[in-house]
Short mmCIF file of C-alpha atoms in Angstrom, two decimals:
data_model
loop_
_atom_site.label_atom_id
_atom_site.label_comp_id
_atom_site.label_asym_id
_atom_site.label_seq_id
_atom_site.Cartn_x
_atom_site.Cartn_y
_atom_site.Cartn_z
CA UNK A 201 -6.98 -1.66 25.79
CA UNK A 202 -7.80 -5.15 25.41
CA UNK A 203 -9.51 -5.15 22.22
CA UNK A 204 -10.75 -8.30 20.66
CA UNK A 205 -13.34 -8.41 17.82
CA UNK A 206 -13.68 -11.45 15.78
CA UNK A 207 -16.31 -10.36 13.17
CA UNK A 208 -18.08 -13.57 12.21
CA UNK A 209 -18.95 -16.89 13.89
CA UNK A 210 -16.75 -19.40 15.40
CA UNK A 211 -16.20 -22.28 17.51
CA UNK A 212 -14.86 -21.92 20.98
CA UNK A 213 -11.33 -21.40 20.98
CA UNK A 214 -8.87 -23.59 23.02
CA UNK A 215 -6.68 -21.77 25.66
CA UNK A 216 -2.99 -21.64 25.04
CA UNK A 217 -0.06 -20.07 27.33
CA UNK A 218 1.53 -17.38 25.41
CA UNK A 219 2.19 -14.90 28.43
CA UNK A 220 5.57 -16.75 29.25
CA UNK A 221 6.73 -16.66 25.26
CA UNK A 222 10.27 -15.56 25.02
CA UNK A 223 10.53 -12.94 22.82
CA UNK A 224 13.39 -12.03 20.27
CA UNK A 225 14.53 -8.76 21.65
CA UNK A 226 13.87 -6.74 24.43
CA UNK A 227 10.15 -6.36 25.78
CA UNK A 228 10.92 -2.92 27.34
CA UNK A 229 11.71 -1.55 24.20
CA UNK A 230 8.25 -2.79 22.81
CA UNK A 231 5.23 -0.39 22.74
CA UNK A 232 3.06 -0.74 25.59
CA UNK A 233 0.53 -1.95 23.08
CA UNK A 234 0.15 -3.59 19.70
CA UNK A 235 -2.77 -4.56 17.59
CA UNK A 236 -3.20 -6.32 14.39
CA UNK A 237 -5.94 -6.61 11.82
CA UNK A 238 -6.61 -9.75 9.74
CA UNK A 239 -9.22 -10.50 7.05
CA UNK A 240 -9.09 -14.41 6.28
CA UNK A 241 -9.65 -14.78 2.20
CA UNK A 242 -10.69 -18.17 2.72
CA UNK A 243 -13.16 -18.24 5.45
CA UNK A 244 -14.55 -14.48 5.16
CA UNK A 245 -13.53 -14.24 8.90
CA UNK A 246 -12.23 -10.63 10.28
CA UNK A 247 -10.32 -9.90 13.16
CA UNK A 248 -8.89 -6.75 14.99
CA UNK A 249 -7.18 -7.41 18.16
CA UNK A 250 -4.49 -5.87 20.66
CA UNK A 251 -2.20 -9.04 20.95
CA UNK A 252 0.36 -7.67 23.17
CA UNK A 253 -0.26 -4.85 26.30
CA UNK A 254 1.52 -3.74 29.05
CA UNK A 255 4.69 -6.42 28.50
CA UNK A 256 2.45 -9.41 27.91
CA UNK A 257 0.78 -11.24 25.00
CA UNK A 258 -2.50 -11.30 25.30
CA UNK A 259 -4.06 -14.86 25.46
CA UNK A 260 -7.39 -14.38 24.48
CA UNK A 261 -5.99 -12.35 21.52
CA UNK A 262 -3.68 -15.11 20.29
CA UNK A 263 -5.90 -17.43 20.85
CA UNK A 264 -8.31 -15.58 18.26
CA UNK A 265 -5.44 -15.01 15.88
CA UNK A 266 -4.78 -18.85 16.03
CA UNK A 267 -8.51 -19.54 15.27
CA UNK A 268 -8.42 -17.15 12.40
CA UNK A 269 -5.28 -18.15 10.67
CA UNK A 270 -6.23 -22.03 11.27
CA UNK A 271 -6.03 -24.61 8.38
CA UNK A 272 -8.97 -23.52 6.24
CA UNK A 273 -9.08 -26.80 4.62
CA UNK A 274 -9.86 -29.15 7.82
CA UNK A 275 -10.23 -26.50 10.29
CA UNK A 276 -7.33 -27.30 12.45
CA UNK A 277 -6.06 -24.84 14.72
CA UNK A 278 -2.21 -24.63 15.44
CA UNK A 279 -0.46 -22.38 17.71
CA UNK A 280 0.95 -19.22 15.93
CA UNK A 281 4.14 -17.77 16.70
CA UNK A 282 4.09 -14.90 18.99
CA UNK A 283 7.38 -13.84 17.10
CA UNK A 284 5.22 -13.78 13.89
CA UNK A 285 2.93 -11.36 15.21
CA UNK A 286 5.54 -9.04 16.35
CA UNK A 287 7.07 -9.45 12.84
CA UNK A 288 3.47 -8.32 11.20
CA UNK A 289 3.43 -5.48 13.64
CA UNK A 290 6.80 -4.26 12.55
CA UNK A 291 5.84 -4.55 8.77
CA UNK A 292 2.87 -2.57 9.31
CA UNK A 293 4.90 0.00 11.19
CA UNK A 294 7.57 0.16 8.57
CA UNK A 295 4.83 0.68 6.00
CA UNK A 296 3.06 3.25 7.90
CA UNK A 297 -0.40 1.35 7.32
CA UNK A 298 -3.28 0.28 9.48
CA UNK A 299 -5.28 -1.78 6.84
CA UNK A 300 -6.13 -5.54 7.85
CA UNK A 301 -3.62 -8.23 6.49
CA UNK A 302 -5.53 -10.25 3.84
CA UNK A 303 -4.35 -13.60 4.78
CA UNK A 304 -4.02 -16.39 2.02
CA UNK A 305 -2.47 -19.10 4.43
CA UNK A 306 -1.63 -19.14 8.10
CA UNK A 307 -1.16 -22.53 9.68
CA UNK A 308 -1.04 -25.77 7.68
CA UNK A 309 -1.93 -29.30 8.95
CA UNK A 310 0.73 -31.87 8.13
CA UNK A 311 -1.78 -33.30 5.94
CA UNK A 312 -2.66 -30.18 4.31
CA UNK A 313 0.93 -29.61 3.49
CA UNK A 314 1.50 -32.80 2.40
CA UNK A 315 -1.17 -32.82 -0.23
CA UNK A 316 0.14 -29.23 -1.35
CA UNK A 317 3.77 -30.31 -1.64
CA UNK A 318 2.49 -33.18 -3.94
CA UNK A 319 0.70 -30.89 -6.17
CA UNK A 320 3.54 -27.87 -6.34
CA UNK A 321 7.41 -27.80 -6.14
CA UNK A 322 6.87 -24.43 -4.43
CA UNK A 323 5.74 -25.89 -1.28
CA UNK A 324 8.40 -26.81 1.13
CA UNK A 325 7.65 -30.51 2.53
CA UNK A 326 8.86 -29.05 5.90
CA UNK A 327 6.97 -25.74 5.62
CA UNK A 328 7.20 -23.41 8.72
CA UNK A 329 3.59 -22.94 8.09
CA UNK A 330 2.87 -26.09 9.94
CA UNK A 331 4.93 -25.01 13.19
CA UNK A 332 2.65 -21.71 13.04
CA UNK A 333 5.63 -19.79 12.14
CA UNK A 334 4.70 -18.77 8.75
CA UNK A 335 1.86 -16.33 7.02
CA UNK A 336 1.14 -15.65 3.22
CA UNK A 337 -0.41 -12.13 2.93
CA UNK A 338 -0.99 -9.01 1.15
CA UNK A 339 -2.25 -5.57 2.32
CA UNK A 340 -4.97 -4.00 0.31
CA UNK A 341 -3.51 -0.77 -1.74
CA UNK A 342 0.29 -1.72 -0.92
CA UNK A 343 1.95 -3.26 -4.22
CA UNK A 344 3.38 -6.51 -3.70
CA UNK A 345 6.83 -5.72 -4.49
CA UNK A 346 6.65 -2.83 -1.83
CA UNK A 347 5.46 -5.14 0.60
CA UNK A 348 8.18 -7.93 -0.29
CA UNK A 349 10.87 -4.94 0.07
CA UNK A 350 9.50 -3.65 3.34
CA UNK A 351 9.42 -7.24 4.81
CA UNK A 352 13.38 -7.83 3.49
CA UNK A 353 14.18 -4.27 5.21
CA UNK A 354 12.99 -5.80 8.58
CA UNK A 355 15.54 -8.92 7.90
CA UNK A 356 14.10 -11.32 10.41
CA UNK A 357 13.14 -14.39 8.62
CA UNK A 358 12.14 -15.60 5.09
CA UNK A 359 10.26 -13.12 2.52
CA UNK A 360 9.03 -14.48 -0.39
CA UNK A 361 7.27 -12.68 -3.27
CA UNK A 362 4.77 -14.65 -5.23
CA UNK A 363 3.28 -12.19 -7.92
CA UNK A 364 1.43 -15.25 -9.98
CA UNK A 365 -0.53 -15.91 -6.72
CA UNK A 366 -0.59 -12.08 -5.24
CA UNK A 367 0.95 -12.68 -1.90
CA UNK A 368 4.23 -12.16 0.17
CA UNK A 369 5.40 -15.05 2.32
CA UNK A 370 6.41 -14.46 5.63
CA UNK A 371 8.19 -16.47 8.19
CA UNK A 372 10.21 -16.44 11.49
CA UNK A 373 13.02 -18.96 10.25
CA UNK A 374 16.50 -17.74 9.24
CA UNK A 375 16.55 -14.75 6.86
CA UNK A 376 16.15 -15.64 3.18
CA UNK A 377 14.65 -14.07 0.18
CA UNK A 378 13.42 -15.26 -3.06
CA UNK A 379 10.88 -13.80 -6.00
CA UNK A 380 11.78 -10.49 -7.30
#
């Protein structure tokens, strides 16, 4: 079942090629269908979509995810990593929840990242957000410390806890952890 529901107005989405993406792991071991839900806290947009079906990433769904996770400061859309979507799906399964991920930051344009890194030493100058390999999220009803612990348990990338800003950072870079 291919289910894409962008629950607010948006611009036309450019086509991207996700079907041939090399996935970390063995595709045969994946569920036949994987879905995610998002709520972008800056734009108010919501999305519930099946992004993986019958052994392939669903291009239309991945395009919709890229649009929702765009740089909200300048509306620049970047290509989000399919591996990041698999990580988010695994996190939902680990936590046994189906609430939408509340998105604080997804893709960041180089200009936005440069501006943010000048304002704060906590923003990496070569952030994986600029490559579509990072997202800052929270889940309603889940304590940040529990979200952080579950993401660390998966052990596939960077996981940072930002209690002051109320989010957890996830990325598909090398495994590393910060925050407590």
